[in-house]
Each structure stands twice: as C-alpha cells, then as structure tokens.
Amino acid sequence: MLTLASDFGSPYPAAMKGVVLQHTDARLVDVAHDLPRQDVRAAAFWCRETLPYFPPAVHLVVVDPGVGTDRDALVVRAGEHALVGPDNGVLLPAARRLVANTDETVPIECFVYDYADPASSTFHGRDVFAPAAAEVHEAGVDAVGSIDAVTQAETLVAADAPETVVDCRFPEPTLDPGANEARGEVLVVDDFGNAITNVTGSFLDGREGDDLGVNGTSATVATAFADVPEGARLVTVGSHGYVECDVNRGRGDEAFDLAPGDDVVFSE
C-alpha cells in the first residue's frame, strides 16, 4: 500500500500517481490533497493523527514550501512503515507516533534520497518524491537501507531531537491546576471550523456541563456537539485527544475569533 498526502489540490496529485504507477502496481490511497497550503506544521499534525490508522505502508507526504531549493529528500523508516517527503519537519511527528503505537524503543531511521536533476524545479512531488516512494515500495520497508539512491542520515529513538534532520515539534501547554487555568495555542483549524488546541483533553475532566472561559468568551464544556443548542459555543475533547473550541452546526474559529498559531487561555 502507498498513501499520498499533499497540499496540491487538483489535478497535480494525478501526475504523482501516474509516476508511481509507472514503477509499481501498489494500491494507492489518498489521505488528503487539500492540506493547508504551504503549512508544514498543519500537515505534520494531520499526518500524525491519520497515518497510524493504516496497516504497514509507504506514505508519500509533500507539503514543500522549499521546493527547488537544496533541502534534502528524505526516506524515514518507522517500524513497518516508511515515509517519503521533503526534509522540512513534515515527516517526523507521524514517524514518532507510528513507532509509539508499537514499541517506543523501535528506532526511527532517516535516509537521504539522492536524485538527479528533476525535470521541474516547482514540482518535486512528481519528479522526485513519487519515484522515490515507488522505489521504496518495490524494495520493501525493511530493505530501505540497501537502495542505491539512499544514504543513512540519522537514527533516532522516539524522544530524540534530531541533529541534522529538520524536525517539527508542537508547543507544550501551560497548566495551572491551582488557578484552574490552561494556556495553549491553536494548532490547526479543520474544515468544520473547529479550532484544535495543544491542551490535552484531561484538562476538561470533571467539567462536563460547566461554563469555561476561552480568552474571556464563555462556552459550555460538552462531550458532543448536540449537548448544546444549535449555534451555541462549546469546548470539547476531539478524537485526537486535544481540547477544541467549536460551535454546534457552526464555525468555532469565527465564534471564538481564533486562527492557527493564536494563543488561547481556558479559565473558570
């Protein structure tokens, strides 16, 4: 299986698939091609939250604001999975989650994929990463290190901070139990307008039905959207395990005036 994720929209992913299918008859599965444009952190978050639900596969991830520059092309081996994409931080959060789902002592191995001059300086998804992903798929994840085009870059364990490979780390929230307050940041806003923060869901334990301030705006702590009237603000724990700011049948980002990167304070 080979999955594809990008910010390319349409029709560019079709060209990547065409290249892949010239080299392998792998089953192709689209993760998303409408990831926020040129937003590496958002892509890293969504891949981290999505790819662990797949069986062993090769994952092609291309959100690449640095396309055409001298940034490396990476192949990252994470247990039974391999990820292929630019060395800009987009791959490692998903790799850490993939090995954590099995055994945190499994190393994360990073390889640089050496490629010839691509046909285009603006479409490495087609000219560099698609052929690389196909080659990795054909060789097999266990054989990545023996592919002629790759050279070992770094071996990590899940908690390591890489020295040579670009990483993407999400900010940590600040919790003050004494003040019943949590300070965090909006990581992403999904297509429904739900503003997903970095505050872990345990902050809402025991608060169901209570009113909670979100940057001074009051909202109800709920376990389901329908627990509040249509159009009402709510704070809940999303499927990813983080606190999010929502509106029942509306957009939380607009109701709370929040965007990715904004600070958020939850307080009683």
PDB file of C-alpha atoms in Angstrom:
ATOM      1  CA  MET A   1       0.000   0.000   0.000  1.00  0.00           C
ATOM      2  CA  LEU A   2       1.168   3.522  -0.797  1.00  0.00           C
ATOM      3  CA  THR A   3      -0.628   6.574   0.604  1.00  0.00           C
ATOM      4  CA  LEU A   4      -0.441  10.121  -0.711  1.00  0.00           C
ATOM      5  CA  ALA A   5      -0.911  13.409   1.138  1.00  0.00           C
ATOM      6  CA  SER A   6      -0.251  16.908  -0.179  1.00  0.00           C
ATOM      7  CA  ASP A   7      -1.461  20.489  -0.405  1.00  0.00           C
ATOM      8  CA  PHE A   8      -1.687  20.246  -4.197  1.00  0.00           C
ATOM      9  CA  GLY A   9      -5.452  20.324  -4.677  1.00  0.00           C
ATOM     10  CA  SER A  10      -6.200  19.103  -8.224  1.00  0.00           C
ATOM     11  CA  PRO A  11      -5.008  17.933 -10.774  1.00  0.00           C
ATOM     12  CA  TYR A  12      -1.372  17.709  -9.607  1.00  0.00           C
ATOM     13  CA  PRO A  13      -1.826  14.562  -7.461  1.00  0.00           C
ATOM     14  CA  ALA A  14      -2.860  12.679 -10.597  1.00  0.00           C
ATOM     15  CA  ALA A  15       0.582  13.288 -12.071  1.00  0.00           C
ATOM     16  CA  MET A  16       2.217  11.869  -8.938  1.00  0.00           C
ATOM     17  CA  LYS A  17       0.008   8.798  -9.144  1.00  0.00           C
ATOM     18  CA  GLY A  18       0.878   8.366 -12.802  1.00  0.00           C
ATOM     19  CA  VAL A  19       4.589   8.359 -11.998  1.00  0.00           C
ATOM     20  CA  VAL A  20       4.132   5.918  -9.120  1.00  0.00           C
ATOM     21  CA  LEU A  21       2.129   3.548 -11.320  1.00  0.00           C
ATOM     22  CA  GLN A  22       4.901   3.528 -13.929  1.00  0.00           C
ATOM     23  CA  HIS A  23       7.094   1.784 -11.343  1.00  0.00           C
ATOM     24  CA  THR A  24       4.779  -0.234  -9.119  1.00  0.00           C
ATOM     25  CA  ASP A  25       1.290  -1.702  -9.009  1.00  0.00           C
ATOM     26  CA  ALA A  26       0.896  -0.648  -5.373  1.00  0.00           C
ATOM     27  CA  ARG A  27      -2.555   0.015  -4.015  1.00  0.00           C
ATOM     28  CA  LEU A  28      -2.777   3.832  -3.866  1.00  0.00           C
ATOM     29  CA  VAL A  29      -4.789   5.542  -1.139  1.00  0.00           C
ATOM     30  CA  ASP A  30      -5.326   9.304  -0.940  1.00  0.00           C
ATOM     31  CA  VAL A  31      -5.050  10.704   2.584  1.00  0.00           C
ATOM     32  CA  ALA A  32      -5.729  14.332   1.607  1.00  0.00           C
ATOM     33  CA  HIS A  33      -4.665  16.771  -1.075  1.00  0.00           C
ATOM     34  CA  ASP A  34      -6.308  19.817   0.491  1.00  0.00           C
ATOM     35  CA  LEU A  35      -3.943  20.183   3.438  1.00  0.00           C
ATOM     36  CA  PRO A  36      -3.425  23.880   4.301  1.00  0.00           C
ATOM     37  CA  ARG A  37      -1.253  25.343   1.587  1.00  0.00           C
ATOM     38  CA  GLN A  38       2.465  25.542   2.456  1.00  0.00           C
ATOM     39  CA  ASP A  39       1.697  24.927   6.148  1.00  0.00           C
ATOM     40  CA  VAL A  40       4.231  22.318   7.243  1.00  0.00           C
ATOM     41  CA  ARG A  41       3.063  22.243  10.860  1.00  0.00           C
ATOM     42  CA  ALA A  42      -0.573  21.625   9.920  1.00  0.00           C
ATOM     43  CA  ALA A  43       0.451  18.848   7.526  1.00  0.00           C
ATOM     44  CA  ALA A  44       2.650  17.289  10.219  1.00  0.00           C
ATOM     45  CA  PHE A  45      -0.273  17.378  12.667  1.00  0.00           C
ATOM     46  CA  TRP A  46      -2.795  15.792  10.303  1.00  0.00           C
ATOM     47  CA  CYS A  47      -0.376  13.094   9.148  1.00  0.00           C
ATOM     48  CA  ARG A  48       0.456  12.301  12.763  1.00  0.00           C
ATOM     49  CA  GLU A  49      -3.237  11.921  13.536  1.00  0.00           C
ATOM     50  CA  THR A  50      -4.110   9.949  10.376  1.00  0.00           C
ATOM     51  CA  LEU A  51      -1.292   7.674   9.225  1.00  0.00           C
ATOM     52  CA  PRO A  52      -1.183   5.446  12.344  1.00  0.00           C
ATOM     53  CA  TYR A  53      -4.592   4.061  11.380  1.00  0.00           C
ATOM     54  CA  PHE A  54      -3.135   2.452   8.258  1.00  0.00           C
ATOM     55  CA  PRO A  55      -1.630  -1.017   8.085  1.00  0.00           C
ATOM     56  CA  PRO A  56       2.080  -1.127   7.139  1.00  0.00           C
ATOM     57  CA  ALA A  57       2.561   1.147   4.137  1.00  0.00           C
ATOM     58  CA  VAL A  58       4.759   3.655   2.359  1.00  0.00           C
ATOM     59  CA  HIS A  59       3.468   7.188   2.956  1.00  0.00           C
ATOM     60  CA  LEU A  60       4.230   9.923   0.417  1.00  0.00           C
ATOM     61  CA  VAL A  61       3.813  13.347   2.052  1.00  0.00           C
ATOM     62  CA  VAL A  62       4.500  16.505   0.041  1.00  0.00           C
ATOM     63  CA  VAL A  63       3.925  19.907   1.593  1.00  0.00           C
ATOM     64  CA  ASP A  64       7.038  21.647   0.382  1.00  0.00           C
ATOM     65  CA  PRO A  65       7.400  25.440   0.530  1.00  0.00           C
ATOM     66  CA  GLY A  66      11.117  24.957  -0.153  1.00  0.00           C
ATOM     67  CA  VAL A  67      10.620  23.129  -3.450  1.00  0.00           C
ATOM     68  CA  GLY A  68      13.516  23.779  -5.821  1.00  0.00           C
ATOM     69  CA  THR A  69      15.985  24.622  -3.047  1.00  0.00           C
ATOM     70  CA  ASP A  70      18.804  22.460  -1.703  1.00  0.00           C
ATOM     71  CA  ARG A  71      16.691  20.883   1.074  1.00  0.00           C
ATOM     72  CA  ASP A  72      17.048  17.108   1.135  1.00  0.00           C
ATOM     73  CA  ALA A  73      14.571  14.451   0.074  1.00  0.00           C
ATOM     74  CA  LEU A  74      14.030  12.069   2.979  1.00  0.00           C
ATOM     75  CA  VAL A  75      13.000   8.485   3.469  1.00  0.00           C
ATOM     76  CA  VAL A  76      12.105   7.800   7.100  1.00  0.00           C
ATOM     77  CA  ARG A  77      11.685   4.244   8.335  1.00  0.00           C
ATOM     78  CA  ALA A  78       9.378   3.939  11.360  1.00  0.00           C
ATOM     79  CA  GLY A  79       8.837   0.307  12.254  1.00  0.00           C
ATOM     80  CA  GLU A  80       6.858  -1.341   9.462  1.00  0.00           C
ATOM     81  CA  HIS A  81       6.138   1.994   7.801  1.00  0.00           C
ATOM     82  CA  ALA A  82       8.207   4.303   5.607  1.00  0.00           C
ATOM     83  CA  LEU A  83       7.579   7.982   4.940  1.00  0.00           C
ATOM     84  CA  VAL A  84       8.876   9.855   1.909  1.00  0.00           C
ATOM     85  CA  GLY A  85       8.948  13.635   1.577  1.00  0.00           C
ATOM     86  CA  PRO A  86      10.963  16.831   1.974  1.00  0.00           C
ATOM     87  CA  ASP A  87      13.331  17.419   4.876  1.00  0.00           C
ATOM     88  CA  ASN A  88      11.309  20.268   6.373  1.00  0.00           C
ATOM     89  CA  GLY A  89       9.863  18.646   9.516  1.00  0.00           C
ATOM     90  CA  VAL A  90       6.671  17.263   7.992  1.00  0.00           C
ATOM     91  CA  LEU A  91       7.585  13.581   8.439  1.00  0.00           C
ATOM     92  CA  LEU A  92       8.942  13.107  11.961  1.00  0.00           C
ATOM     93  CA  PRO A  93       5.790  13.723  14.073  1.00  0.00           C
ATOM     94  CA  ALA A  94       3.997  10.934  12.210  1.00  0.00           C
ATOM     95  CA  ALA A  95       7.075   8.712  12.455  1.00  0.00           C
ATOM     96  CA  ARG A  96       7.191   9.146  16.245  1.00  0.00           C
ATOM     97  CA  ARG A  97       3.504   8.276  16.556  1.00  0.00           C
ATOM     98  CA  LEU A  98       3.916   5.229  14.302  1.00  0.00           C
ATOM     99  CA  VAL A  99       6.680   3.748  16.460  1.00  0.00           C
ATOM    100  CA  ALA A 100       4.946   4.740  19.709  1.00  0.00           C
ATOM    101  CA  ASN A 101       1.949   2.680  18.617  1.00  0.00           C
ATOM    102  CA  THR A 102       4.179  -0.388  18.579  1.00  0.00           C
ATOM    103  CA  ASP A 103       7.268  -0.066  20.743  1.00  0.00           C
ATOM    104  CA  GLU A 104       8.901   3.239  21.658  1.00  0.00           C
ATOM    105  CA  THR A 105      12.312   1.574  21.588  1.00  0.00           C
ATOM    106  CA  VAL A 106      11.996   0.996  17.837  1.00  0.00           C
ATOM    107  CA  PRO A 107      14.417   3.405  16.175  1.00  0.00           C
ATOM    108  CA  ILE A 108      13.410   5.956  13.598  1.00  0.00           C
ATOM    109  CA  GLU A 109      15.888   5.730  10.732  1.00  0.00           C
ATOM    110  CA  CYS A 110      16.321   8.669   8.386  1.00  0.00           C
ATOM    111  CA  PHE A 111      17.852   8.360   4.923  1.00  0.00           C
ATOM    112  CA  VAL A 112      18.632  10.981   2.302  1.00  0.00           C
ATOM    113  CA  TYR A 113      17.338  10.084  -1.161  1.00  0.00           C
ATOM    114  CA  ASP A 114      19.827  11.189  -3.797  1.00  0.00           C
ATOM    115  CA  TYR A 115      18.154  12.266  -7.007  1.00  0.00           C
ATOM    116  CA  ALA A 116      19.266  13.552 -10.382  1.00  0.00           C
ATOM    117  CA  ASP A 117      18.268  16.976 -11.646  1.00  0.00           C
ATOM    118  CA  PRO A 118      14.453  16.888 -11.754  1.00  0.00           C
ATOM    119  CA  ALA A 119      12.511  17.910 -14.829  1.00  0.00           C
ATOM    120  CA  SER A 120      10.938  20.796 -12.914  1.00  0.00           C
ATOM    121  CA  SER A 121      12.099  22.993 -10.047  1.00  0.00           C
ATOM    122  CA  THR A 122       8.498  23.542  -8.943  1.00  0.00           C
ATOM    123  CA  PHE A 123       7.060  20.010  -8.903  1.00  0.00           C
ATOM    124  CA  HIS A 124       9.319  17.700  -6.916  1.00  0.00           C
ATOM    125  CA  GLY A 125       6.225  15.799  -5.829  1.00  0.00           C
ATOM    126  CA  ARG A 126       6.085  14.377  -9.335  1.00  0.00           C
ATOM    127  CA  ASP A 127       9.769  14.382 -10.263  1.00  0.00           C
ATOM    128  CA  VAL A 128      11.494  13.409  -7.000  1.00  0.00           C
ATOM    129  CA  PHE A 129       9.207  12.113  -4.276  1.00  0.00           C
ATOM    130  CA  ALA A 130       6.827   9.987  -6.361  1.00  0.00           C
ATOM    131  CA  PRO A 131       9.651   7.940  -7.947  1.00  0.00           C
ATOM    132  CA  ALA A 132      11.340   7.658  -4.537  1.00  0.00           C
ATOM    133  CA  ALA A 133       8.154   6.371  -2.898  1.00  0.00           C
ATOM    134  CA  ALA A 134       7.655   3.852  -5.692  1.00  0.00           C
ATOM    135  CA  GLU A 135      11.243   2.626  -5.311  1.00  0.00           C
ATOM    136  CA  VAL A 136      10.845   2.256  -1.556  1.00  0.00           C
ATOM    137  CA  HIS A 137       7.594   0.361  -2.030  1.00  0.00           C
ATOM    138  CA  GLU A 138       9.158  -2.018  -4.537  1.00  0.00           C
ATOM    139  CA  ALA A 139      12.244  -2.620  -2.397  1.00  0.00           C
ATOM    140  CA  GLY A 140      10.224  -3.108   0.783  1.00  0.00           C
ATOM    141  CA  VAL A 141      10.430  -1.125   4.003  1.00  0.00           C
ATOM    142  CA  ASP A 142      12.976  -3.499   5.526  1.00  0.00           C
ATOM    143  CA  ALA A 143      15.295  -3.013   2.556  1.00  0.00           C
ATOM    144  CA  VAL A 144      15.334   0.805   2.506  1.00  0.00           C
ATOM    145  CA  GLY A 145      18.964   0.894   3.643  1.00  0.00           C
ATOM    146  CA  SER A 146      20.066  -1.184   0.672  1.00  0.00           C
ATOM    147  CA  ILE A 147      18.569   1.086  -2.010  1.00  0.00           C
ATOM    148  CA  ASP A 148      21.402   2.565  -4.071  1.00  0.00           C
ATOM    149  CA  ALA A 149      19.882   6.044  -4.053  1.00  0.00           C
ATOM    150  CA  VAL A 150      19.697   6.401  -0.261  1.00  0.00           C
ATOM    151  CA  THR A 151      22.352   7.212   2.309  1.00  0.00           C
ATOM    152  CA  GLN A 152      21.917   6.941   6.070  1.00  0.00           C
ATOM    153  CA  ALA A 153      21.334  10.353   7.627  1.00  0.00           C
ATOM    154  CA  GLU A 154      20.366   9.736  11.249  1.00  0.00           C
ATOM    155  CA  THR A 155      18.963   7.141  13.622  1.00  0.00           C
ATOM    156  CA  LEU A 156      16.660   8.364  16.377  1.00  0.00           C
ATOM    157  CA  VAL A 157      14.557   6.975  19.139  1.00  0.00           C
ATOM    158  CA  ALA A 158      11.097   8.410  19.554  1.00  0.00           C
ATOM    159  CA  ALA A 159      12.044  11.156  22.020  1.00  0.00           C
ATOM    160  CA  ASP A 160      15.285  12.251  20.332  1.00  0.00           C
ATOM    161  CA  ALA A 161      15.733  15.705  18.909  1.00  0.00           C
ATOM    162  CA  PRO A 162      17.432  15.260  15.520  1.00  0.00           C
ATOM    163  CA  GLU A 163      20.722  16.999  14.870  1.00  0.00           C
ATOM    164  CA  THR A 164      20.795  17.025  11.092  1.00  0.00           C
ATOM    165  CA  VAL A 165      17.217  16.237  10.060  1.00  0.00           C
ATOM    166  CA  VAL A 166      14.648  19.029  10.293  1.00  0.00           C
ATOM    167  CA  ASP A 167      12.012  18.336  12.945  1.00  0.00           C
ATOM    168  CA  CYS A 168       8.605  19.792  13.695  1.00  0.00           C
ATOM    169  CA  ARG A 169       7.728  19.962  17.383  1.00  0.00           C
ATOM    170  CA  PHE A 170       4.389  21.189  18.675  1.00  0.00           C
ATOM    171  CA  PRO A 171       4.368  23.681  21.559  1.00  0.00           C
ATOM    172  CA  GLU A 172       3.529  22.446  25.035  1.00  0.00           C
ATOM    173  CA  PRO A 173       0.616  23.988  27.004  1.00  0.00           C
ATOM    174  CA  THR A 174       0.993  25.512  30.449  1.00  0.00           C
ATOM    175  CA  LEU A 175      -1.403  24.120  33.042  1.00  0.00           C
ATOM    176  CA  ASP A 176      -2.102  25.808  36.373  1.00  0.00           C
ATOM    177  CA  PRO A 177      -4.320  23.452  38.396  1.00  0.00           C
ATOM    178  CA  GLY A 178      -4.434  25.853  41.311  1.00  0.00           C
ATOM    179  CA  ALA A 179      -5.883  28.592  39.148  1.00  0.00           C
ATOM    180  CA  ASN A 180      -7.968  26.138  37.080  1.00  0.00           C
ATOM    181  CA  GLU A 181      -6.351  27.600  34.006  1.00  0.00           C
ATOM    182  CA  ALA A 182      -4.664  26.257  30.877  1.00  0.00           C
ATOM    183  CA  ARG A 183      -2.659  28.337  28.420  1.00  0.00           C
ATOM    184  CA  GLY A 184      -2.069  26.912  24.988  1.00  0.00           C
ATOM    185  CA  GLU A 185      -2.084  27.550  21.283  1.00  0.00           C
ATOM    186  CA  VAL A 186      -4.343  26.763  18.353  1.00  0.00           C
ATOM    187  CA  LEU A 187      -2.539  24.127  16.295  1.00  0.00           C
ATOM    188  CA  VAL A 188      -4.955  23.778  13.385  1.00  0.00           C
ATOM    189  CA  VAL A 189      -8.490  24.618  12.293  1.00  0.00           C
ATOM    190  CA  ASP A 190     -10.303  21.807  10.493  1.00  0.00           C
ATOM    191  CA  ASP A 191     -12.764  22.155   7.621  1.00  0.00           C
ATOM    192  CA  PHE A 192     -15.684  22.385  10.062  1.00  0.00           C
ATOM    193  CA  GLY A 193     -14.114  25.411  11.729  1.00  0.00           C
ATOM    194  CA  ASN A 194     -13.164  23.523  14.896  1.00  0.00           C
ATOM    195  CA  ALA A 195     -10.167  25.250  16.479  1.00  0.00           C
ATOM    196  CA  ILE A 196      -7.941  22.459  17.785  1.00  0.00           C
ATOM    197  CA  THR A 197      -5.530  23.428  20.545  1.00  0.00           C
ATOM    198  CA  ASN A 198      -2.484  21.780  22.102  1.00  0.00           C
ATOM    199  CA  VAL A 199      -4.196  21.499  25.521  1.00  0.00           C
ATOM    200  CA  THR A 200      -4.697  17.843  26.388  1.00  0.00           C
ATOM    201  CA  GLY A 201      -8.238  16.643  26.942  1.00  0.00           C
ATOM    202  CA  SER A 202      -7.592  15.700  30.570  1.00  0.00           C
ATOM    203  CA  PHE A 203      -7.925  19.400  31.418  1.00  0.00           C
ATOM    204  CA  LEU A 204     -11.681  19.049  30.920  1.00  0.00           C
ATOM    205  CA  ASP A 205     -12.047  16.017  33.220  1.00  0.00           C
ATOM    206  CA  GLY A 206     -14.938  16.559  35.628  1.00  0.00           C
ATOM    207  CA  ARG A 207     -16.065  19.778  33.930  1.00  0.00           C
ATOM    208  CA  GLU A 208     -18.883  18.466  31.728  1.00  0.00           C
ATOM    209  CA  GLY A 209     -21.750  20.964  31.689  1.00  0.00           C
ATOM    210  CA  ASP A 210     -19.671  23.738  33.264  1.00  0.00           C
ATOM    211  CA  ASP A 211     -19.079  27.122  31.696  1.00  0.00           C
ATOM    212  CA  LEU A 212     -15.475  27.813  30.760  1.00  0.00           C
ATOM    213  CA  GLY A 213     -13.833  30.981  29.568  1.00  0.00           C
ATOM    214  CA  VAL A 214     -11.969  30.907  26.248  1.00  0.00           C
ATOM    215  CA  ASN A 215      -9.939  34.108  26.019  1.00  0.00           C
ATOM    216  CA  GLY A 216     -12.753  35.660  28.028  1.00  0.00           C
ATOM    217  CA  THR A 217     -15.587  34.241  25.901  1.00  0.00           C
ATOM    218  CA  SER A 218     -17.880  31.841  27.741  1.00  0.00           C
ATOM    219  CA  ALA A 219     -18.562  28.346  26.381  1.00  0.00           C
ATOM    220  CA  THR A 220     -20.075  25.126  27.699  1.00  0.00           C
ATOM    221  CA  VAL A 221     -17.921  22.067  28.293  1.00  0.00           C
ATOM    222  CA  ALA A 222     -19.634  19.236  26.390  1.00  0.00           C
ATOM    223  CA  THR A 223     -18.918  15.721  25.206  1.00  0.00           C
ATOM    224  CA  ALA A 224     -20.940  16.006  21.989  1.00  0.00           C
ATOM    225  CA  PHE A 225     -21.936  18.872  19.709  1.00  0.00           C
ATOM    226  CA  ALA A 226     -25.630  18.167  20.247  1.00  0.00           C
ATOM    227  CA  ASP A 227     -25.226  18.667  24.016  1.00  0.00           C
ATOM    228  CA  VAL A 228     -25.640  22.392  23.367  1.00  0.00           C
ATOM    229  CA  PRO A 229     -28.258  24.236  21.270  1.00  0.00           C
ATOM    230  CA  GLU A 230     -27.623  24.808  17.583  1.00  0.00           C
ATOM    231  CA  GLY A 231     -25.368  27.831  17.153  1.00  0.00           C
ATOM    232  CA  ALA A 232     -24.036  27.652  20.717  1.00  0.00           C
ATOM    233  CA  ARG A 233     -20.343  27.656  21.599  1.00  0.00           C
ATOM    234  CA  LEU A 234     -18.806  24.597  23.206  1.00  0.00           C
ATOM    235  CA  VAL A 235     -15.459  23.287  24.373  1.00  0.00           C
ATOM    236  CA  THR A 236     -14.861  19.571  23.950  1.00  0.00           C
ATOM    237  CA  VAL A 237     -12.209  16.903  23.504  1.00  0.00           C
ATOM    238  CA  GLY A 238     -11.772  15.937  19.868  1.00  0.00           C
ATOM    239  CA  SER A 239     -10.998  12.494  18.506  1.00  0.00           C
ATOM    240  CA  HIS A 240      -7.298  13.433  18.585  1.00  0.00           C
ATOM    241  CA  GLY A 241      -7.401  13.881  22.370  1.00  0.00           C
ATOM    242  CA  TYR A 242      -6.961  17.667  22.435  1.00  0.00           C
ATOM    243  CA  VAL A 243      -9.296  20.413  23.608  1.00  0.00           C
ATOM    244  CA  GLU A 244     -11.042  22.176  20.764  1.00  0.00           C
ATOM    245  CA  CYS A 245     -13.285  25.241  20.519  1.00  0.00           C
ATOM    246  CA  ASP A 246     -16.407  24.561  18.477  1.00  0.00           C
ATOM    247  CA  VAL A 247     -19.921  25.651  17.626  1.00  0.00           C
ATOM    248  CA  ASN A 248     -22.804  23.221  17.201  1.00  0.00           C
ATOM    249  CA  ARG A 249     -23.521  23.414  13.459  1.00  0.00           C
ATOM    250  CA  GLY A 250     -21.294  26.459  13.114  1.00  0.00           C
ATOM    251  CA  ARG A 251     -17.673  27.532  12.970  1.00  0.00           C
ATOM    252  CA  GLY A 252     -15.704  27.711  16.183  1.00  0.00           C
ATOM    253  CA  ASP A 253     -12.848  29.690  14.662  1.00  0.00           C
ATOM    254  CA  GLU A 254     -15.234  32.512  13.810  1.00  0.00           C
ATOM    255  CA  ALA A 255     -17.221  32.399  17.054  1.00  0.00           C
ATOM    256  CA  PHE A 256     -14.070  32.472  19.207  1.00  0.00           C
ATOM    257  CA  ASP A 257     -12.032  34.626  16.790  1.00  0.00           C
ATOM    258  CA  LEU A 258      -9.244  32.041  16.618  1.00  0.00           C
ATOM    259  CA  ALA A 259      -6.758  31.035  13.935  1.00  0.00           C
ATOM    260  CA  PRO A 260      -3.780  28.644  13.840  1.00  0.00           C
ATOM    261  CA  GLY A 261      -0.947  29.990  15.964  1.00  0.00           C
ATOM    262  CA  ASP A 262      -3.209  32.098  18.207  1.00  0.00           C
ATOM    263  CA  ASP A 263      -2.755  31.930  21.971  1.00  0.00           C
ATOM    264  CA  VAL A 264      -5.704  30.552  23.899  1.00  0.00           C
ATOM    265  CA  VAL A 265      -6.453  30.675  27.635  1.00  0.00           C
ATOM    266  CA  PHE A 266      -9.045  28.395  29.222  1.00  0.00           C
ATOM    267  CA  SER A 267     -10.150  29.607  32.655  1.00  0.00           C
ATOM    268  CA  GLU A 268     -13.088  29.358  35.025  1.00  0.00           C
TER     269      GLU A 268
END
